[in-house]
Structures are given as C-alpha cells and as structure tokens.
GROMACS .gro file of C-alpha atoms in nm:
model
  339
    1MET     CA    1  -0.615   2.389  -0.827
    2ALA     CA    2  -0.946   2.588  -0.840
    3LYS     CA    3  -1.228   2.314  -0.810
    4VAL     CA    4  -1.456   2.508  -1.051
    5VAL     CA    5  -1.425   2.374  -1.419
    6ARG     CA    6  -1.622   2.512  -1.688
    7LYS     CA    7  -1.616   2.480  -2.076
    8MET     CA    8  -1.584   2.808  -2.287
    9ILE     CA    9  -1.666   2.780  -2.639
   10ASP     CA   10  -1.739   3.139  -2.748
   11ASN     CA   11  -1.432   3.294  -2.686
   12THR     CA   12  -1.093   3.307  -2.860
   13TYR     CA   13  -0.766   3.252  -2.683
   14MET     CA   14  -0.379   3.309  -2.679
   15SER     CA   15  -0.135   3.063  -2.565
   16ILE     CA   16   0.137   3.153  -2.315
   17LYS     CA   17   0.424   2.959  -2.169
   18PRO     CA   18   0.323   2.870  -1.803
   19ASP     CA   19   0.674   2.978  -1.677
   20ILE     CA   20   0.556   3.351  -1.698
   21LEU     CA   21   0.362   3.286  -1.378
   22VAL     CA   22   0.522   3.431  -1.061
   23VAL     CA   23   0.499   3.233  -0.720
   24GLY     CA   24   0.341   3.447  -0.463
   25ASN     CA   25   0.139   3.670  -0.679
   26ALA     CA   26  -0.253   3.653  -0.774
   27VAL     CA   27  -0.320   3.619  -1.135
   28PRO     CA   28  -0.572   3.873  -1.278
   29PHE     CA   29  -0.686   3.658  -1.551
   30ASP     CA   30  -0.861   3.320  -1.586
   31ILE     CA   31  -0.610   3.033  -1.681
   32TYR     CA   32  -0.725   2.749  -1.920
   33ILE     CA   33  -0.587   2.420  -2.064
   34LYS     CA   34  -0.685   2.297  -2.403
   35ARG     CA   35  -0.879   1.958  -2.380
   36PHE     CA   36  -0.914   1.851  -2.752
   37ASN     CA   37  -1.147   2.125  -2.886
   38ASP     CA   38  -1.248   2.264  -2.561
   39PHE     CA   39  -1.073   2.534  -2.328
   40VAL     CA   40  -1.119   2.427  -1.963
   41ILE     CA   41  -1.061   2.678  -1.672
   42ILE     CA   42  -0.803   2.550  -1.427
   43VAL     CA   43  -0.723   2.860  -1.232
   44GLU     CA   44  -0.965   3.163  -1.165
   45ALA     CA   45  -0.865   3.529  -1.157
   46GLY     CA   46  -0.762   3.639  -0.839
   47THR     CA   47  -0.599   3.327  -0.733
   48ARG     CA   48  -0.251   3.356  -0.562
   49ILE     CA   49  -0.001   3.119  -0.722
   50ASP     CA   50   0.166   2.906  -0.454
   51GLU     CA   51   0.456   2.675  -0.525
   52GLU     CA   52   0.230   2.380  -0.538
   53LEU     CA   53  -0.006   2.526  -0.776
   54TYR     CA   54   0.290   2.671  -0.993
   55ALA     CA   55   0.426   2.304  -1.016
   56LYS     CA   56   0.100   2.173  -1.127
   57ILE     CA   57   0.053   2.431  -1.400
   58GLN     CA   58   0.405   2.370  -1.526
   59GLN     CA   59   0.296   2.017  -1.610
   60ASN     CA   60   0.139   2.173  -1.926
   61ALA     CA   61   0.331   2.268  -2.234
   62LEU     CA   62   0.109   2.561  -2.297
   63ILE     CA   63  -0.162   2.757  -2.093
   64TYR     CA   64  -0.429   2.970  -2.237
   65ILE     CA   65  -0.589   3.299  -2.157
   66ALA     CA   66  -0.891   3.457  -2.332
   67ASN     CA   67  -0.797   3.736  -2.588
   68SER     CA   68  -1.025   3.969  -2.398
   69GLU     CA   69  -0.799   3.963  -2.092
   70SER     CA   70  -0.492   4.039  -2.296
   71HIS     CA   71  -0.461   4.396  -2.120
   72GLN     CA   72  -0.458   4.218  -1.784
   73LEU     CA   73  -0.190   3.985  -1.900
   74LYS     CA   74   0.034   4.277  -2.035
   75GLU     CA   75  -0.010   4.459  -1.699
   76TYR     CA   76   0.086   4.133  -1.519
   77LEU     CA   77   0.391   4.087  -1.723
   78ASP     CA   78   0.500   4.445  -1.724
   79LEU     CA   79   0.474   4.418  -1.338
   80HIS     CA   80   0.625   4.084  -1.251
   81THR     CA   81   0.864   3.988  -1.551
   82ASP     CA   82   1.143   4.119  -1.763
   83GLY     CA   83   0.957   4.081  -2.089
   84VAL     CA   84   0.665   3.934  -2.259
   85ARG     CA   85   0.688   3.571  -2.347
   86LEU     CA   86   0.383   3.507  -2.560
   87ILE     CA   87   0.336   3.266  -2.868
   88GLU     CA   88   0.049   3.271  -3.095
   89LEU     CA   89  -0.223   2.997  -3.055
   90ASP     CA   90  -0.128   2.668  -3.208
   91THR     CA   91   0.190   2.810  -3.401
   92PRO     CA   92   0.471   2.593  -3.531
   93ASP     CA   93   0.694   2.773  -3.263
   94GLU     CA   94   0.542   2.568  -2.971
   95PRO     CA   95   0.792   2.397  -2.739
   96ASP     CA   96   0.939   2.087  -2.895
   97ILE     CA   97   0.809   1.840  -2.622
   98VAL     CA   98   0.960   1.529  -2.793
   99ALA     CA   99   1.299   1.690  -2.797
  100ASP     CA  100   1.276   1.777  -2.433
  101ALA     CA  101   1.179   1.414  -2.359
  102LEU     CA  102   1.479   1.274  -2.549
  103LYS     CA  103   1.708   1.487  -2.339
  104LEU     CA  104   1.528   1.400  -1.999
  105LYS     CA  105   1.805   1.151  -1.892
  106GLY     CA  106   2.077   1.402  -1.916
  107ALA     CA  107   1.854   1.693  -1.747
  108VAL     CA  108   1.772   1.438  -1.460
  109ALA     CA  109   2.127   1.332  -1.412
  110ASP     CA  110   2.224   1.714  -1.356
  111ILE     CA  111   1.966   1.742  -1.080
  112ILE     CA  112   2.066   1.655  -0.717
  113ASP     CA  113   1.740   1.700  -0.535
  114LEU     CA  114   1.513   1.384  -0.547
  115GLU     CA  115   1.196   1.580  -0.558
  116LYS     CA  116   1.327   1.817  -0.820
  117LYS     CA  117   1.394   1.496  -1.035
  118VAL     CA  118   1.056   1.371  -0.982
  119ALA     CA  119   0.900   1.691  -1.062
  120LEU     CA  120   1.104   1.716  -1.399
  121VAL     CA  121   1.011   1.358  -1.501
  122TYR     CA  122   0.652   1.392  -1.429
  123SER     CA  123   0.603   1.733  -1.602
  124THR     CA  124   0.796   1.620  -1.912
  125THR     CA  125   0.603   1.299  -1.946
  126ALA     CA  126   0.280   1.479  -1.888
  127LYS     CA  127   0.337   1.734  -2.163
  128LEU     CA  128   0.446   1.466  -2.387
  129MET     CA  129   0.125   1.270  -2.323
  130GLU     CA  130  -0.085   1.570  -2.370
  131ARG     CA  131   0.078   1.645  -2.713
  132ILE     CA  132  -0.008   1.280  -2.813
  133PHE     CA  133  -0.381   1.304  -2.705
  134LEU     CA  134  -0.430   1.673  -2.833
  135GLU     CA  135  -0.280   1.579  -3.180
  136SER     CA  136  -0.491   1.240  -3.189
  137LYS     CA  137  -0.213   1.100  -3.401
  138GLU     CA  138  -0.160   0.711  -3.343
  139LYS     CA  139   0.208   0.714  -3.467
  140LEU     CA  140   0.378   0.746  -3.146
  141PRO     CA  141   0.699   0.904  -3.058
  142ARG     CA  142   0.852   0.580  -2.923
  143GLU     CA  143   1.187   0.679  -2.830
  144ALA     CA  144   1.082   0.971  -2.637
  145LEU     CA  145   0.836   0.767  -2.466
  146TYR     CA  146   1.088   0.502  -2.382
  147VAL     CA  147   1.337   0.770  -2.218
  148CYS     CA  148   1.039   0.896  -1.991
  149VAL     CA  149   0.938   0.554  -1.888
  150HIS     CA  150   1.309   0.443  -1.820
  151GLU     CA  151   1.320   0.778  -1.586
  152ILE     CA  152   1.010   0.670  -1.422
  153ALA     CA  153   1.130   0.318  -1.356
  154GLN     CA  154   1.461   0.444  -1.220
  155LEU     CA  155   1.282   0.680  -0.961
  156ALA     CA  156   1.061   0.403  -0.846
  157ARG     CA  157   1.385   0.186  -0.776
  158THR     CA  158   1.509   0.473  -0.520
  159LYS     CA  159   1.499   0.377  -0.159
  160THR     CA  160   1.299   0.688  -0.075
  161ASN     CA  161   0.900   0.669  -0.122
  162ILE     CA  162   0.862   0.918  -0.410
  163LEU     CA  163   0.466   0.899  -0.371
  164PRO     CA  164   0.447   1.220  -0.156
  165PHE     CA  165   0.628   1.413  -0.417
  166ILE     CA  166   0.402   1.280  -0.703
  167ILE     CA  167   0.084   1.340  -0.527
  168LYS     CA  168   0.194   1.720  -0.505
  169LEU     CA  169   0.217   1.738  -0.869
  170MET     CA  170  -0.099   1.565  -0.959
  171PRO     CA  171  -0.378   1.805  -1.082
  172ASP     CA  172  -0.733   1.783  -0.913
  173VAL     CA  173  -0.923   1.720  -1.244
  174TYR     CA  174  -0.915   1.419  -1.460
  175THR     CA  175  -0.756   1.413  -1.796
  176THR     CA  176  -0.657   1.106  -1.990
  177HIS     CA  177  -0.303   1.227  -2.031
  178HIS     CA  178  -0.240   1.307  -1.657
  179HIS     CA  179  -0.428   0.989  -1.571
  180SER     CA  180  -0.160   0.794  -1.802
  181VAL     CA  181   0.121   0.946  -1.626
  182ASN     CA  182  -0.012   0.888  -1.276
  183VAL     CA  183  -0.083   0.533  -1.345
  184ALA     CA  184   0.272   0.486  -1.496
  185PHE     CA  185   0.432   0.620  -1.166
  186TYR     CA  186   0.195   0.418  -0.962
  187THR     CA  187   0.262   0.098  -1.162
  188ALA     CA  188   0.633   0.150  -1.139
  189ILE     CA  189   0.606   0.202  -0.765
  190LEU     CA  190   0.379  -0.117  -0.688
  191GLY     CA  191   0.580  -0.305  -0.934
  192ASN     CA  192   0.903  -0.236  -0.786
  193MET     CA  193   0.759  -0.363  -0.433
  194THR     CA  194   0.683  -0.699  -0.594
  195TYR     CA  195   1.066  -0.729  -0.670
  196ILE     CA  196   1.051  -0.763  -1.033
  197VAL     CA  197   1.380  -0.720  -1.234
  198GLN     CA  198   1.473  -0.377  -1.411
  199GLU     CA  199   1.371  -0.476  -1.766
  200GLU     CA  200   1.041  -0.625  -1.642
  201LEU     CA  201   0.970  -0.292  -1.430
  202THR     CA  202   1.044  -0.062  -1.737
  203ASP     CA  203   0.799  -0.302  -1.950
  204LEU     CA  204   0.526  -0.258  -1.666
  205THR     CA  205   0.599   0.113  -1.650
  206TYR     CA  206   0.549   0.143  -2.039
  207ALA     CA  207   0.235  -0.051  -2.027
  208GLY     CA  208   0.104   0.170  -1.765
  209LEU     CA  209   0.170   0.485  -1.932
  210MET     CA  210   0.013   0.338  -2.257
  211HIS     CA  211  -0.281   0.157  -2.097
  212ASP     CA  212  -0.543   0.421  -2.232
  213ILE     CA  213  -0.388   0.519  -2.550
  214GLY     CA  214  -0.678   0.340  -2.730
  215LYS     CA  215  -0.892   0.619  -2.624
  216LEU     CA  216  -0.745   0.819  -2.917
  217ARG     CA  217  -1.008   0.612  -3.115
  218ILE     CA  218  -1.302   0.709  -2.866
  219ASP     CA  219  -1.523   1.009  -2.925
  220GLN     CA  220  -1.410   1.274  -2.659
  221LYS     CA  221  -1.749   1.374  -2.604
  222LEU     CA  222  -1.840   1.023  -2.484
  223LEU     CA  223  -1.523   1.007  -2.254
  224ASP     CA  224  -1.640   1.345  -2.108
  225LYS     CA  225  -2.014   1.261  -2.087
  226PRO     CA  226  -2.127   1.414  -1.744
  227SER     CA  227  -2.414   1.157  -1.684
  228SER     CA  228  -2.427   0.773  -1.667
  229LEU     CA  229  -2.342   0.605  -1.999
  230GLU     CA  230  -2.599   0.418  -2.207
  231LYS     CA  231  -2.532   0.051  -2.269
  232ASN     CA  232  -2.419   0.093  -2.619
  233GLU     CA  233  -2.197   0.380  -2.505
  234PHE     CA  234  -2.009   0.168  -2.243
  235GLU     CA  235  -1.954  -0.100  -2.497
  236LEU     CA  236  -1.786   0.177  -2.722
  237ILE     CA  237  -1.578   0.275  -2.403
  238LYS     CA  238  -1.486  -0.086  -2.334
  239GLN     CA  239  -1.311  -0.099  -2.656
  240HIS     CA  240  -1.031   0.116  -2.565
  241SER     CA  241  -0.820  -0.167  -2.408
  242GLN     CA  242  -0.826  -0.358  -2.740
  243ASN     CA  243  -0.768  -0.019  -2.927
  244SER     CA  244  -0.455   0.018  -2.704
  245TYR     CA  245  -0.331  -0.308  -2.792
  246VAL     CA  246  -0.370  -0.264  -3.163
  247ILE     CA  247  -0.232   0.094  -3.171
  248LEU     CA  248   0.089  -0.037  -2.990
  249THR     CA  249   0.116  -0.325  -3.222
  250GLU     CA  250   0.116  -0.086  -3.502
  251ASN     CA  251   0.373   0.127  -3.366
  252GLY     CA  252   0.609  -0.182  -3.337
  253ILE     CA  253   0.545  -0.300  -2.989
  254VAL     CA  254   0.622  -0.685  -2.988
  255LYS     CA  255   0.689  -0.759  -2.625
  256GLN     CA  256   0.390  -0.959  -2.512
  257ASN     CA  257   0.404  -0.865  -2.145
  258ILE     CA  258   0.345  -0.494  -2.246
  259LEU     CA  259   0.069  -0.584  -2.501
  260LYS     CA  260  -0.107  -0.819  -2.256
  261GLY     CA  261  -0.057  -0.584  -1.979
  262VAL     CA  262  -0.247  -0.319  -2.177
  263LEU     CA  263  -0.514  -0.550  -2.329
  264PHE     CA  264  -0.620  -0.723  -1.996
  265HIS     CA  265  -0.598  -0.413  -1.748
  266HIS     CA  266  -0.975  -0.419  -1.726
  267GLU     CA  267  -1.009  -0.806  -1.664
  268ARG     CA  268  -1.110  -0.873  -1.300
  269MET     CA  269  -1.033  -1.166  -1.071
  270ASP     CA  270  -1.390  -1.295  -1.052
  271GLY     CA  271  -1.423  -1.294  -1.433
  272SER     CA  272  -1.642  -0.983  -1.443
  273GLY     CA  273  -1.407  -0.770  -1.657
  274TYR     CA  274  -1.340  -0.725  -2.011
  275PRO     CA  275  -1.241  -0.788  -2.300
  276GLN     CA  276  -1.216  -1.172  -2.254
  277GLN     CA  277  -1.365  -1.248  -1.913
  278ILE     CA  278  -1.055  -1.434  -1.805
  279HIS     CA  279  -1.025  -1.453  -1.416
  280GLY     CA  280  -0.778  -1.516  -1.129
  281LYS     CA  281  -0.415  -1.581  -1.206
  282MET     CA  282  -0.507  -1.620  -1.560
  283ILE     CA  283  -0.481  -1.246  -1.594
  284PRO     CA  284  -0.109  -1.150  -1.634
  285LYS     CA  285   0.068  -1.005  -1.325
  286MET     CA  286   0.129  -0.678  -1.518
  287ALA     CA  287  -0.230  -0.625  -1.599
  288ARG     CA  288  -0.337  -0.691  -1.247
  289ILE     CA  289  -0.086  -0.427  -1.118
  290ILE     CA  290  -0.216  -0.178  -1.391
  291GLY     CA  291  -0.576  -0.271  -1.286
  292VAL     CA  292  -0.531  -0.161  -0.915
  293CYS     CA  293  -0.335   0.154  -1.008
  294ASP     CA  294  -0.593   0.252  -1.274
  295VAL     CA  295  -0.888   0.225  -1.036
  296PHE     CA  296  -0.700   0.392  -0.757
  297ASP     CA  297  -0.616   0.695  -0.971
  298ALA     CA  298  -0.967   0.706  -1.134
  299LEU     CA  299  -1.123   0.711  -0.786
  300THR     CA  300  -0.888   1.004  -0.663
  301MET     CA  301  -0.927   1.232  -0.950
  302LYS     CA  302  -1.227   1.455  -1.004
  303ARG     CA  303  -1.455   1.355  -1.291
  304THR     CA  304  -1.727   1.520  -1.471
  305PHE     CA  305  -1.987   1.295  -1.296
  306ARG     CA  306  -1.873   1.281  -0.944
  307GLU     CA  307  -1.615   1.457  -0.691
  308SER     CA  308  -1.281   1.275  -0.609
  309TYR     CA  309  -1.220   1.030  -0.312
  310SER     CA  310  -0.930   1.105  -0.080
  311SER     CA  311  -0.645   0.856  -0.095
  312PHE     CA  312  -0.770   0.693   0.228
  313GLU     CA  313  -1.148   0.677   0.112
  314ALA     CA  314  -1.036   0.525  -0.227
  315LEU     CA  315  -0.809   0.267  -0.050
  316LEU     CA  316  -1.075   0.177   0.191
  317LYS     CA  317  -1.344   0.140  -0.085
  318MET     CA  318  -1.118  -0.092  -0.284
  319LYS     CA  319  -1.031  -0.300   0.030
  320ARG     CA  320  -1.404  -0.334   0.129
  321GLU     CA  321  -1.568  -0.364  -0.195
  322MET     CA  322  -1.327  -0.474  -0.467
  323THR     CA  323  -1.128  -0.747  -0.348
  324MET     CA  324  -1.341  -0.993  -0.568
  325GLN     CA  325  -1.248  -0.785  -0.867
  326LEU     CA  326  -0.895  -0.681  -0.783
  327ASP     CA  327  -0.587  -0.865  -0.668
  328GLU     CA  328  -0.619  -0.819  -0.291
  329SER     CA  329  -0.255  -0.884  -0.234
  330LEU     CA  330  -0.152  -0.590  -0.459
  331ILE     CA  331  -0.418  -0.374  -0.287
  332ASN     CA  332  -0.257  -0.455   0.052
  333LEU     CA  333   0.086  -0.352  -0.094
  334PHE     CA  334  -0.048  -0.029  -0.219
  335ILE     CA  335  -0.201   0.045   0.139
  336GLN     CA  336   0.159   0.009   0.277
  337LEU     CA  337   0.271   0.306   0.069
  338TYR     CA  338   0.039   0.528   0.274
  339HIS     CA  339   0.157   0.405   0.615
   0.00000   0.00000   0.00000
C-alpha cells in the first residue's frame, strides 16, 4: 500500500464497498479507511490496483472517499463496473460482519484453494475486529469471534506453511485490529509448532486475537501519539493487558489459560515486564508465545513514530537484543518459519 499516511479532518466522506475496485486499473481518487474519528489515506489517486493491493483493501468492511471526489468515483464506476454500489456513511445498511463471521466455517469448506481459504479467514476476522474497535463496545460477539478463531487454528494445522499467504494480506501500516489478527495467526502457527493439542491451540489463538482488546479503554490519541510517551502516559498504556483480562471476564470467558495468556503477554523472562513482573517459566506458555508474536508484528508494521522492520531485521533484532526478555526457544522456532 501507499506509504504516505495523513489524517484528514476538514472533509466529508462517503463510504463504498471495497469490491467496486477493479484489478489492473488505476483509481482516480484517494482511498481512506476510518480509524476511530479520523480518516486515514491508504491509497493515493493514480495508484494502480494490482492483485496484492486489492486483497489488502478487501480486508476492510468499508472504504471511504472524499465527497469532493464523487464525480471521479462516478466516472470510474461508469467505466469499469456494471452499476453504482454506494452506501451512505454510517448507515444501518452496512455489511453485517457478525453474520459473515458466523457463516465462515461453511464458506471456507466450499473453497478448495488453500491460499483463498487463508484470505477469506483473514479478511473476515479483520473486518470483525475492525467493527469491534470502531464501535468501541465492550460487549463482544463471542460466537462470531470463536468461529474465526477456530478457522485460524484449523489453518495452522495444515501441513503447508501458510505464513507466505498471510504476509501478502497484511497491511503496511499499524492498526490495532490488523495487529490483533496478525498476532492471532502468528500464535496459531507458532503454537502448532510446539505440538499442543487442538483445544489448547484454539484457546491460544483466541488469546492472541484478544490480547489487545483492553485498548478499547485507552484514549486513541494516546495510542496514536507520534512521539515518545511520557512516563504517566506509558503507565496508562500498560493498563491494557489488565483491561483485556477484565473485558474478557465480563464477557463470560472463564478459561484461565486464555485469561492468563492475555494478562501476562507483556511479562518478560528477566522480570522486566508488566503487570506483575513475573519471570521465566512462571510466565504461562501461552503468554510467552503471544509475547514473541506481539513483538514481531509490532516491529514489522509501520508506526506513527518509526518505519517498519523487515521480517529478517525484526528476527535478527529479537535474537540479538531480546533473548533476556523473550523466550529464546520460541524465537528460534519462529525463525524456522522463514527458512
């Protein structure tokens, strides 16, 4: 995707379905996604939509263009599609992402090609998580989430390494909902390499997907701050793992392995983490797995305060600089995925 990211606050927007885009053609308008109360540009006018970019854009339930560019949109639709498929901004007719997630198992079963299965599970889960974070509601669609998690865990069990398929789908720029989905896939794949049973793998994947759900209680401006955090600000950010624990318990999650995986994913092997400064094997295995995957994904996505690391650079940094904090045996397993 386009590297440029700028927030627009003085325009009005219309929402469109991402499937109006046509592979092989350039778009004559800027494309935005909605991040809480801001609209963030992800594709600039004049960009040719190739298959990889198209797949990334499809991860969003809706995309947006400025109302001032509606004429360009109409011309594009008249030229490339058989009809205008627009919906008004924030109308009740938005796609029912929860319903799509609930039907995911059947939809995946109807697909033969593994890469297409991965793409459908990734995009559906990303759209569901996007809706959760956009609405900022702590009552979670538990059944829909479980269906997504189950499908991710099933894909991780396949004999083929699905990581290359996932990497193609991942956006360049960090968002909490995409980060959550990435970590869920990474934890499922890494967890499977540790030979855990299916039920435990599903629980691990659920914890991976929900590890940052506590950020619903953190001010978005603080999460997006482009400069270094003040000490008091970092203390607020650190509360997100405890918030995640509380939100899950309030939603009826009782499995301790899931709850502890979420609560302790920022604990470190040398005791330097949070919230309880536990260390070594006192940190539950699920939390250690999520911790490795969380760090890797954070390093490899572009942030407001730095550029992204390549996968090689991130793994090298983790191996050289973080073995006192992260479980080195898990880092070594992760590296095997890239051989």
